[in-house]
GROMACS .gro file of C-alpha atoms in nm:
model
  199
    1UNK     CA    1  10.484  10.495  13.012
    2UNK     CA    2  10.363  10.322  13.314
    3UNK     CA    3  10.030  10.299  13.397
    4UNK     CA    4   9.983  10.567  13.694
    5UNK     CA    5  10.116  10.816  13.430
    6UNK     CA    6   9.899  10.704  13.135
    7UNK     CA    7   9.589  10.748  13.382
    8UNK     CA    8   9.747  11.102  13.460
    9UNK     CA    9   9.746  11.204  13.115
   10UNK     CA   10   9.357  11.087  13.059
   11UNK     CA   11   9.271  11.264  13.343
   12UNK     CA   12   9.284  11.682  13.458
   13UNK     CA   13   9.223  11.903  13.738
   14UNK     CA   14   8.981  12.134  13.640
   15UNK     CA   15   9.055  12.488  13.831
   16UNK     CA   16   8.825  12.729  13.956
   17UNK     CA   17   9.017  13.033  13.837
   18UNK     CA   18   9.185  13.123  13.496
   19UNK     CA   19   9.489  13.242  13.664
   20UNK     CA   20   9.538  12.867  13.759
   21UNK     CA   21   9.615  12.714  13.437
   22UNK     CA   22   9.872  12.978  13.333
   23UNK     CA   23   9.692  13.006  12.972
   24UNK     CA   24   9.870  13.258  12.684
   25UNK     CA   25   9.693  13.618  12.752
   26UNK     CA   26   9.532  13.602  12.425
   27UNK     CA   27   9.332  13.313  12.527
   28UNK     CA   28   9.212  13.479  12.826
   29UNK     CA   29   8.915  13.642  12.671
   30UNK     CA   30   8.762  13.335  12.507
   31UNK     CA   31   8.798  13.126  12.823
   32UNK     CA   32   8.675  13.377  13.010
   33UNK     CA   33   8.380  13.461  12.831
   34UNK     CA   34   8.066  13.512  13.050
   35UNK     CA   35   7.794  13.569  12.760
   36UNK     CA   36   7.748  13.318  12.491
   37UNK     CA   37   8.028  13.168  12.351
   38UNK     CA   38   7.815  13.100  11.991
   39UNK     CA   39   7.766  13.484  11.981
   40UNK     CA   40   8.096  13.611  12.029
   41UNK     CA   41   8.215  13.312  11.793
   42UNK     CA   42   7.985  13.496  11.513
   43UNK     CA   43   8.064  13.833  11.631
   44UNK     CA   44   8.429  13.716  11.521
   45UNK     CA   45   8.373  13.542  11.157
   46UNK     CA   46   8.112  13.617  10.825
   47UNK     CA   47   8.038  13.251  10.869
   48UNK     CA   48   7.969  13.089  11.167
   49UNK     CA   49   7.812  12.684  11.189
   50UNK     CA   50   7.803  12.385  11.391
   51UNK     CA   51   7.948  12.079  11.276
   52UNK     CA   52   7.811  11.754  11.439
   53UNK     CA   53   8.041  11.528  11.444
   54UNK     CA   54   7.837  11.255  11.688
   55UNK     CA   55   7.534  11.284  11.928
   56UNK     CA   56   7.483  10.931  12.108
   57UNK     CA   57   7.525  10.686  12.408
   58UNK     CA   58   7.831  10.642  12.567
   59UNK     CA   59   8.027  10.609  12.906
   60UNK     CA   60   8.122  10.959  13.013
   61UNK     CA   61   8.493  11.072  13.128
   62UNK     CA   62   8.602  10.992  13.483
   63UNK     CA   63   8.660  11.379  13.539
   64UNK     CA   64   8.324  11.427  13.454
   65UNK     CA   65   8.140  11.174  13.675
   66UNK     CA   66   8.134  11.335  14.008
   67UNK     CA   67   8.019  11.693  13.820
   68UNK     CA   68   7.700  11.547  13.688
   69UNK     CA   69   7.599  11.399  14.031
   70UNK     CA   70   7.765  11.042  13.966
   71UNK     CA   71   7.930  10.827  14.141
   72UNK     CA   72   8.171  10.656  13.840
   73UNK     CA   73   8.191  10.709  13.509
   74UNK     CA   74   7.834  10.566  13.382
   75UNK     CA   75   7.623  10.583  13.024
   76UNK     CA   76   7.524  10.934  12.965
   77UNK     CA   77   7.378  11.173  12.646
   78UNK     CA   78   7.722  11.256  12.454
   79UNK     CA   79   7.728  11.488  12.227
   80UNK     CA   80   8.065  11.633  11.993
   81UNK     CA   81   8.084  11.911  11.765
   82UNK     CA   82   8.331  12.183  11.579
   83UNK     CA   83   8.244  12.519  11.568
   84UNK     CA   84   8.336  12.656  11.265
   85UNK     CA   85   8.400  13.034  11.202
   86UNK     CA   86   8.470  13.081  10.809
   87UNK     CA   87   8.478  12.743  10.758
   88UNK     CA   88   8.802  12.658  11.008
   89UNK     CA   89   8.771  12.483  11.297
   90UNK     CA   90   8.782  12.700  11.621
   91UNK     CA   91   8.616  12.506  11.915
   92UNK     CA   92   8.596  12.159  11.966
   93UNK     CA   93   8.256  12.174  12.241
   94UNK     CA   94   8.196  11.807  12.448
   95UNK     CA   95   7.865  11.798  12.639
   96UNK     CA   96   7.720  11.535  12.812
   97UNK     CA   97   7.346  11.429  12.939
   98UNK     CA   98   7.312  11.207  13.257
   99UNK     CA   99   7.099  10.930  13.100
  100UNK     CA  100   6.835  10.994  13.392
  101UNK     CA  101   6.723  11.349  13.206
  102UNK     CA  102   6.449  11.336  13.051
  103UNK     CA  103   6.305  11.524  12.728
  104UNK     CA  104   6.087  11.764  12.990
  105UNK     CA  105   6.430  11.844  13.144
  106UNK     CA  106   6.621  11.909  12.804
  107UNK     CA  107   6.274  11.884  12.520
  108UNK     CA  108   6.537  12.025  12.228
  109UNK     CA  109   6.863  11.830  12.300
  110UNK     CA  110   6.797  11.569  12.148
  111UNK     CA  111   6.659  11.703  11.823
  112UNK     CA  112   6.953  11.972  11.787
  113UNK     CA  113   7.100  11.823  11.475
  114UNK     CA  114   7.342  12.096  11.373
  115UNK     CA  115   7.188  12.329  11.581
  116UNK     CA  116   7.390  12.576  11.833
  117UNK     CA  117   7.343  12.425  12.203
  118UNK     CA  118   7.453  12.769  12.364
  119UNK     CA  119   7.230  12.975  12.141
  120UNK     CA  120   6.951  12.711  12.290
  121UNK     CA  121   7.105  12.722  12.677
  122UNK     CA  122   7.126  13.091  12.665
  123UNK     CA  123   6.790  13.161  12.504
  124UNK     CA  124   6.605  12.930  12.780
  125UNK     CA  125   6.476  13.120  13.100
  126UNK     CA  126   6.494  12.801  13.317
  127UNK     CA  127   6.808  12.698  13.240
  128UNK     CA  128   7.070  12.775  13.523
  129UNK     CA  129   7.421  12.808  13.454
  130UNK     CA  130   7.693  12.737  13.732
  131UNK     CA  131   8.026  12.839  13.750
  132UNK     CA  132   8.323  12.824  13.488
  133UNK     CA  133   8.604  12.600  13.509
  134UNK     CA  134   8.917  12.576  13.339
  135UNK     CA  135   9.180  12.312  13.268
  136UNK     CA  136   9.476  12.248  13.057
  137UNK     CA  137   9.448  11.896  12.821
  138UNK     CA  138   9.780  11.733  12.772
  139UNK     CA  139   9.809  11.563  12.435
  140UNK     CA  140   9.700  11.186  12.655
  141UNK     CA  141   9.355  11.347  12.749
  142UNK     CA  142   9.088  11.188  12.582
  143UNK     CA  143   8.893  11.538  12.479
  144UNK     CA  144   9.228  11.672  12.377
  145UNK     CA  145   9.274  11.357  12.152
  146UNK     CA  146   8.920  11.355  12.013
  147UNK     CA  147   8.996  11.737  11.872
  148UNK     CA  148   9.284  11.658  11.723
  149UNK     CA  149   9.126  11.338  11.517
  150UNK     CA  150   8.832  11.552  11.495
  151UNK     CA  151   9.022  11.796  11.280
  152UNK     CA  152   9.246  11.561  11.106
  153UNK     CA  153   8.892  11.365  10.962
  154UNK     CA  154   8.825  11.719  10.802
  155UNK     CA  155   9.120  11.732  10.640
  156UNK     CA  156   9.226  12.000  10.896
  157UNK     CA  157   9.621  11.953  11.023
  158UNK     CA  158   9.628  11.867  11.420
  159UNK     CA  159   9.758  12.203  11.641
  160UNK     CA  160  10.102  12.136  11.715
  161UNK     CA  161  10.049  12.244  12.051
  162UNK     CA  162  10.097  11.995  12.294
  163UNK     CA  163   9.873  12.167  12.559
  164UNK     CA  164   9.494  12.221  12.468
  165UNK     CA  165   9.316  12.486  12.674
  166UNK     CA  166   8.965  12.425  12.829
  167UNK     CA  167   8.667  12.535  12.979
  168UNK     CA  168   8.351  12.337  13.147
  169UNK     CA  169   8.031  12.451  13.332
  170UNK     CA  170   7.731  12.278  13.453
  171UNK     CA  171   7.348  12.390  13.316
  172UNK     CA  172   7.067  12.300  13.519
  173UNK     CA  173   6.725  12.268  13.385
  174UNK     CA  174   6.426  12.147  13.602
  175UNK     CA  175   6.534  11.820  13.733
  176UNK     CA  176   6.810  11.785  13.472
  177UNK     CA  177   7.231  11.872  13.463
  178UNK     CA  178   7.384  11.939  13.197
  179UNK     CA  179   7.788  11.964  13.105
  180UNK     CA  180   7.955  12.140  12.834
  181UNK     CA  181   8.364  12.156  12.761
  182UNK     CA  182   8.496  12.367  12.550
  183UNK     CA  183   8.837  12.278  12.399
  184UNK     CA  184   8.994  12.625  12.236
  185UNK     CA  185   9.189  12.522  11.923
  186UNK     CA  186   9.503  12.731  11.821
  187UNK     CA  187   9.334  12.855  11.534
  188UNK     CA  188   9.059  13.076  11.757
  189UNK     CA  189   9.380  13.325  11.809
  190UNK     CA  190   9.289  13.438  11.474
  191UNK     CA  191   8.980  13.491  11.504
  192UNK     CA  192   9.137  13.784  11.778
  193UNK     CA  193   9.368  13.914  11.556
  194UNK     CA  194   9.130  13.948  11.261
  195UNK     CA  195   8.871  14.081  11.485
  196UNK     CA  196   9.156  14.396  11.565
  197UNK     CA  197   9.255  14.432  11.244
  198UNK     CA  198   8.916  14.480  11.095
  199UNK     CA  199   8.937  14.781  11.341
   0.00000   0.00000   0.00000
């Protein structure tokens, strides 16, 4: 693999539309969701919790620079979970914290533990939520490759897909962005399908 494709395969063009990344139709509604994403995860399982899997410093993504108002990939606030429905694995969720918010912009980030961040970014009056974005991960995307060791660290067999459908959208809070990417796993079809049948 030469180099311009390896960078090709770290990187993705996030799209403004759904329709754009020609996801399966049962993804759709997940990706699509314009509510909290916790909720209708719990709405969906008996059992719903966050897994932390790390919350610390690091240098963000290059397709995430530019989005939180930088100008290269610089140390941010990175934090990585699993959202679990009935114990299985059904989002991998990514955000990241330019290092120049501050705990009046975000007072409850950094104490979250294993705490939902949606349930907190949906709860908060000030916060401001921007648009949705979606993307599709090839299997050379960093996020996409974090999920999959993610789930094999739990014991959890990688998805065999080699595409990895995403989300992203910006949160504003005072002074203060924030970015969150969700990576739908395979297994959050289902969560559809026992959703229906419960019917």
């Amino acid at each position: 693999m030469n180099a311009r494709r390896g960078a090709s395969l770290r990187q993705t063009q996030w799209q403004p539309h759904v329709l754009a990344v020609n996801a399966p139709s049962a993804y759709v509604p997940w990706l699509m969701e314009g509510g909290s994403l916790t909720a209708r995860l719990k709405a969906h399982s008996q059992a719903f919790r966050v897994q932390r899997l790390h919350q610390r410093s690091a240098i963000c993504l290059t397709d995430e620079a530019a989005r939180i108002g930088m100008h290269r990939p610089g140390r941010v606030w990175e934090r990585d979970v699993l959202l679990r429905c009935d114990n299985t694995p059904a989002v991998f969720a990514h955000t990241v914290v330019p290092m120049s918010a501050t705990a009046t912009d975000w007072p409850l980030f950094s104490a979250l533990g294993e705490r939902s961040l949606g349930t907190t970014l949906f709860g908060d009056p000030v916060v401001r939520r921007g648009v949705l974005e979606f993307a599709r991960l090839r299997e050379g995307h960093p996020l996409a490759q974090r999920a999959r060791a993610a789930l094999i660290a739990n014991g959890v067999a990688a998805p065999d897909a080699h595409i990895l459908y995403a989300r992203r959208c910006l949160y504003q809070r005072r002074q203060g962005t924030l970015l969150v990417t969700e990576v739908f796993l395979p297994s959050v079809l289902e969560l559809i399908k026992t959703s229906t049948n419960k019917r």
